Amino acid sequence: MIRLSRIFRHFLFPVGCMLAGLALAGCSPVGLVIGAGASVANTATEDRGLDGASSDTMIDSTVRGALGRAGYGYFSDVNVTVRERRVLLSGFVRSENDRKKLVEAASKSDGVAEVIDALRVGPSPEMSDSARDKLIEQEISAGLLFDGNVKSNNYIAESSQRVVFLMGVAQSQAELNRVIARARNTDFVRAVFSFVLMKNDPKRVGPNETVTSVTITRPQGIPGPLVRSESDSPAAKENR
């Protein structure tokens, strides 16, 4: 049976965003072209560039295919985020064996340089949790967008039961500190984990570089599943 939280997170919400975008564009071909052009221009100004973004899109598709062959259809609460060939797996699985199975599948996918295993074992989140996570992601993104001291399009925030994972490239430590602070100060956030690399970090891998081995990173201290009494409380943060 397909969970409503899964439908909301991966179908209804994206469709709603698409319809909202069409409304803002007046549903006209000109509006759609302008929107697409703005998106390309925005991607081009990211540090990873158009080639890097294209490579990440292909890797994302490859990883999702690999997870599907490994039984991803039964793992309804796993999120995949790719930045500069680094794959972040977050969300929930049913057992440690399932977690290891998905990490292995992702690590064997073409083009992957690193797998960040932020998966947790626990029950599927409620639909209200998925809605809250989307609101958290939107609030963080909006805050960064309007921060003149942050190159916002270099960052992405993924929230899973109010635990925020940051990916991207920082121009400086000062900029990264602002991004982390923005995420930490967002209502209802329980904890923040940064996997952001500095601009001059040798760990950054270009779209055409050869990868001889895949790094698997397992962060420590990620909070477990939400206790129901915590669901609507903005307090008790465990930021990192």
CSV table of C-alpha atoms in Angstrom, one decimal:
chain,number,residue,atom,x,y,z
A,1,MET,CA,0.0,0.0,0.0
A,2,ILE,CA,1.4,3.4,-1.0
A,3,ARG,CA,1.8,5.8,1.9
A,4,LEU,CA,0.2,9.3,1.6
A,5,SER,CA,3.5,10.8,2.9
A,6,ARG,CA,5.3,9.3,-0.1
A,7,ILE,CA,2.6,10.6,-2.5
A,8,PHE,CA,2.8,14.1,-1.0
A,9,ARG,CA,6.6,14.3,-0.9
A,10,HIS,CA,7.3,12.9,-4.4
A,11,PHE,CA,4.2,13.6,-6.4
A,12,LEU,CA,1.7,16.0,-5.1
A,13,PHE,CA,4.1,18.6,-3.8
A,14,PRO,CA,6.2,18.7,-7.0
A,15,VAL,CA,3.1,18.9,-9.1
A,16,GLY,CA,1.8,21.7,-6.9
A,17,CYS,CA,5.0,23.6,-7.4
A,18,MET,CA,4.9,23.1,-11.1
A,19,LEU,CA,1.3,24.4,-11.3
A,20,ALA,CA,2.3,27.4,-9.1
A,21,GLY,CA,5.1,28.1,-11.5
A,22,LEU,CA,2.8,27.9,-14.5
A,23,ALA,CA,0.4,30.4,-12.8
A,24,LEU,CA,3.2,32.8,-12.1
A,25,ALA,CA,4.3,32.5,-15.7
A,26,GLY,CA,0.8,33.2,-16.9
A,27,CYS,CA,0.8,29.7,-18.5
A,28,SER,CA,2.3,31.3,-21.6
A,29,PRO,CA,5.0,29.9,-23.8
A,30,VAL,CA,7.0,33.1,-23.3
A,31,GLY,CA,6.7,32.7,-19.5
A,32,LEU,CA,7.8,29.2,-19.7
A,33,VAL,CA,10.8,30.0,-21.9
A,34,ILE,CA,11.8,32.9,-19.5
A,35,GLY,CA,11.5,30.5,-16.6
A,36,ALA,CA,13.7,27.9,-18.3
A,37,GLY,CA,16.2,30.4,-19.3
A,38,ALA,CA,16.5,31.8,-15.8
A,39,SER,CA,17.0,28.3,-14.4
A,40,VAL,CA,19.8,27.6,-16.9
A,41,ALA,CA,21.4,31.0,-16.0
A,42,ASN,CA,21.2,30.2,-12.3
A,43,THR,CA,22.8,26.8,-12.8
A,44,ALA,CA,25.6,28.3,-14.9
A,45,THR,CA,26.6,30.6,-12.0
A,46,GLU,CA,27.0,27.7,-9.6
A,47,ASP,CA,30.6,26.7,-8.9
A,48,ARG,CA,29.9,23.2,-10.3
A,49,GLY,CA,28.8,24.8,-13.7
A,50,LEU,CA,26.5,23.4,-16.3
A,51,ASP,CA,28.7,20.4,-16.9
A,52,GLY,CA,28.8,19.6,-13.3
A,53,ALA,CA,25.0,20.0,-12.9
A,54,SER,CA,24.5,17.8,-16.0
A,55,SER,CA,26.8,15.1,-14.5
A,56,ASP,CA,25.0,15.2,-11.2
A,57,THR,CA,21.6,14.8,-12.9
A,58,MET,CA,22.8,11.7,-14.7
A,59,ILE,CA,24.3,10.3,-11.5
A,60,ASP,CA,21.0,11.0,-9.7
A,61,SER,CA,19.2,9.0,-12.3
A,62,THR,CA,21.7,6.2,-12.2
A,63,VAL,CA,21.6,5.9,-8.4
A,64,ARG,CA,17.8,5.9,-8.3
A,65,GLY,CA,17.8,3.1,-10.9
A,66,ALA,CA,20.3,1.2,-8.8
A,67,LEU,CA,18.2,1.6,-5.7
A,68,GLY,CA,15.2,0.5,-7.7
A,69,ARG,CA,16.9,-2.7,-8.7
A,70,ALA,CA,17.9,-3.2,-5.0
A,71,GLY,CA,14.3,-2.9,-3.9
A,72,TYR,CA,13.9,0.9,-3.6
A,73,GLY,CA,10.2,0.5,-4.4
A,74,TYR,CA,9.8,-0.9,-0.9
A,75,PHE,CA,11.9,1.9,0.7
A,76,SER,CA,9.3,4.7,0.6
A,77,ASP,CA,11.2,7.2,2.7
A,78,VAL,CA,14.7,7.4,1.2
A,79,ASN,CA,16.0,10.7,-0.3
A,80,VAL,CA,18.7,11.1,-2.8
A,81,THR,CA,20.7,14.3,-3.2
A,82,VAL,CA,23.7,14.7,-5.6
A,83,ARG,CA,26.3,17.5,-5.6
A,84,GLU,CA,29.6,17.2,-7.5
A,85,ARG,CA,29.3,13.4,-7.7
A,86,ARG,CA,28.8,13.1,-4.0
A,87,VAL,CA,25.6,11.2,-3.2
A,88,LEU,CA,23.7,11.9,0.1
A,89,LEU,CA,21.3,9.2,1.1
A,90,SER,CA,18.9,10.3,3.9
A,91,GLY,CA,15.6,9.3,5.3
A,92,PHE,CA,14.4,6.0,6.8
A,93,VAL,CA,14.7,2.3,6.2
A,94,ARG,CA,13.3,-0.7,8.0
A,95,SER,CA,16.6,-2.4,9.1
A,96,GLU,CA,20.4,-2.2,9.2
A,97,ASN,CA,20.5,-4.7,6.4
A,98,ASP,CA,18.3,-2.5,4.2
A,99,ARG,CA,20.6,0.5,4.9
A,100,LYS,CA,23.7,-1.4,3.9
A,101,LYS,CA,22.0,-2.8,0.8
A,102,LEU,CA,21.1,0.7,-0.4
A,103,VAL,CA,24.5,2.2,0.4
A,104,GLU,CA,26.2,-0.6,-1.5
A,105,ALA,CA,23.9,-0.1,-4.5
A,106,ALA,CA,24.6,3.6,-4.6
A,107,SER,CA,28.4,3.2,-4.2
A,108,LYS,CA,28.5,0.9,-7.3
A,109,SER,CA,26.7,3.4,-9.5
A,110,ASP,CA,28.6,4.9,-12.4
A,111,GLY,CA,30.2,8.3,-11.8
A,112,VAL,CA,29.8,8.3,-8.0
A,113,ALA,CA,32.8,9.6,-6.0
A,114,GLU,CA,31.4,9.5,-2.5
A,115,VAL,CA,28.3,8.2,-0.7
A,116,ILE,CA,27.2,9.9,2.5
A,117,ASP,CA,25.1,7.4,4.4
A,118,ALA,CA,22.7,9.5,6.6
A,119,LEU,CA,20.1,6.8,6.5
A,120,ARG,CA,18.3,6.0,9.8
A,121,VAL,CA,16.4,2.8,10.8
A,122,GLY,CA,12.9,3.6,11.9
A,123,PRO,CA,9.2,3.7,11.0
A,124,SER,CA,8.0,5.7,8.0
A,125,PRO,CA,7.4,9.4,8.8
A,126,GLU,CA,3.9,10.8,9.0
A,127,MET,CA,2.5,12.9,6.2
A,128,SER,CA,2.7,15.9,8.5
A,129,ASP,CA,6.4,15.3,8.9
A,130,SER,CA,6.9,15.4,5.2
A,131,ALA,CA,5.0,18.6,4.9
A,132,ARG,CA,7.0,20.1,7.7
A,133,ASP,CA,10.3,19.0,6.1
A,134,LYS,CA,9.3,20.8,2.8
A,135,LEU,CA,8.5,24.0,4.7
A,136,ILE,CA,11.8,23.8,6.5
A,137,GLU,CA,13.7,23.4,3.2
A,138,GLN,CA,11.8,26.3,1.6
A,139,GLU,CA,12.4,28.6,4.5
A,140,ILE,CA,16.2,27.8,4.5
A,141,SER,CA,16.4,28.3,0.8
A,142,ALA,CA,14.5,31.6,0.9
A,143,GLY,CA,16.7,32.9,3.7
A,144,LEU,CA,19.8,32.1,1.8
A,145,LEU,CA,18.5,33.6,-1.4
A,146,PHE,CA,18.0,37.0,0.3
A,147,ASP,CA,21.3,36.9,2.1
A,148,GLY,CA,23.7,39.1,0.1
A,149,ASN,CA,26.7,37.5,1.8
A,150,VAL,CA,25.9,34.0,0.6
A,151,LYS,CA,26.1,32.5,-2.9
A,152,SER,CA,22.8,30.7,-2.3
A,153,ASN,CA,22.7,28.7,-5.5
A,154,ASN,CA,25.7,26.7,-4.4
A,155,TYR,CA,23.7,25.2,-1.5
A,156,ILE,CA,20.9,22.7,-1.1
A,157,ALA,CA,19.2,21.8,2.2
A,158,GLU,CA,17.5,18.4,2.6
A,159,SER,CA,15.3,17.9,5.7
A,160,SER,CA,14.3,14.5,7.1
A,161,GLN,CA,12.1,14.6,10.1
A,162,ARG,CA,13.4,18.0,10.9
A,163,VAL,CA,17.1,17.0,10.7
A,164,VAL,CA,18.7,19.2,8.0
A,165,PHE,CA,21.6,18.0,5.8
A,166,LEU,CA,23.5,20.7,3.9
A,167,MET,CA,25.3,20.0,0.6
A,168,GLY,CA,27.2,22.3,-1.7
A,169,VAL,CA,30.3,24.5,-2.0
A,170,ALA,CA,31.3,27.4,0.3
A,171,GLN,CA,33.3,30.4,-0.8
A,172,SER,CA,34.7,30.8,2.7
A,173,GLN,CA,34.3,29.6,6.2
A,174,ALA,CA,32.5,32.8,7.1
A,175,GLU,CA,29.9,32.1,4.4
A,176,LEU,CA,29.4,28.5,5.5
A,177,ASN,CA,28.9,29.7,9.1
A,178,ARG,CA,26.1,32.0,7.9
A,179,VAL,CA,24.5,29.1,6.1
A,180,ILE,CA,24.7,26.8,9.1
A,181,ALA,CA,23.3,29.5,11.4
A,182,ARG,CA,20.4,30.1,9.0
A,183,ALA,CA,19.5,26.4,9.1
A,184,ARG,CA,19.9,26.2,12.9
A,185,ASN,CA,17.7,29.2,13.5
A,186,THR,CA,14.9,27.8,11.3
A,187,ASP,CA,11.8,26.9,13.4
A,188,PHE,CA,11.3,23.2,14.2
A,189,VAL,CA,14.8,22.2,13.1
A,190,ARG,CA,16.2,19.5,15.5
A,191,ALA,CA,19.7,19.2,14.2
A,192,VAL,CA,22.0,20.4,11.3
A,193,PHE,CA,24.7,18.4,9.6
A,194,SER,CA,26.9,20.0,7.0
A,195,PHE,CA,28.6,18.1,4.2
A,196,VAL,CA,29.5,21.3,2.4
A,197,LEU,CA,33.0,21.5,0.9
A,198,MET,CA,35.1,24.6,0.7
A,199,LYS,CA,35.7,26.0,-2.8
A,200,ASN,CA,39.4,25.0,-2.7
A,201,ASP,CA,38.9,21.6,-1.1
A,202,PRO,CA,40.9,18.9,-3.0
A,203,LYS,CA,38.0,16.5,-2.3
A,204,ARG,CA,35.9,18.3,-5.0
A,205,VAL,CA,35.6,16.1,-8.1
A,206,GLY,CA,35.0,17.5,-11.5
A,207,PRO,CA,32.5,15.9,-14.0
A,208,ASN,CA,35.3,14.6,-16.2
A,209,GLU,CA,37.8,13.4,-13.5
A,210,THR,CA,38.5,9.7,-13.1
A,211,VAL,CA,37.4,8.2,-9.8
A,212,THR,CA,39.4,5.1,-8.7
A,213,SER,CA,37.6,4.4,-5.5
A,214,VAL,CA,34.3,5.4,-3.9
A,215,THR,CA,34.4,6.9,-0.4
A,216,ILE,CA,31.6,6.0,2.0
A,217,THR,CA,31.0,8.4,4.8
A,218,ARG,CA,28.8,7.5,7.8
A,219,PRO,CA,28.1,10.6,10.0
A,220,GLN,CA,27.7,10.0,13.7
A,221,GLY,CA,25.1,11.4,16.1
A,222,ILE,CA,22.2,11.8,13.8
A,223,PRO,CA,19.0,12.0,15.9
A,224,GLY,CA,16.7,9.0,15.7
A,225,PRO,CA,13.0,9.0,14.7
A,226,LEU,CA,10.8,11.7,16.1
A,227,VAL,CA,8.8,11.0,19.2
A,228,ARG,CA,5.2,12.0,18.5
A,229,SER,CA,5.2,14.6,21.3
A,230,GLU,CA,8.1,16.3,19.5
A,231,SER,CA,6.3,16.6,16.1
A,232,ASP,CA,4.9,20.1,16.6
A,233,SER,CA,7.5,21.5,19.0
A,234,PRO,CA,10.1,24.0,17.7
A,235,ALA,CA,12.2,23.5,20.8
A,236,ALA,CA,14.8,20.9,21.9
A,237,LYS,CA,17.3,21.4,19.1
A,238,GLU,CA,20.4,19.2,18.8
A,239,ASN,CA,22.3,21.2,16.2
A,240,ARG,CA,25.7,20.1,14.9
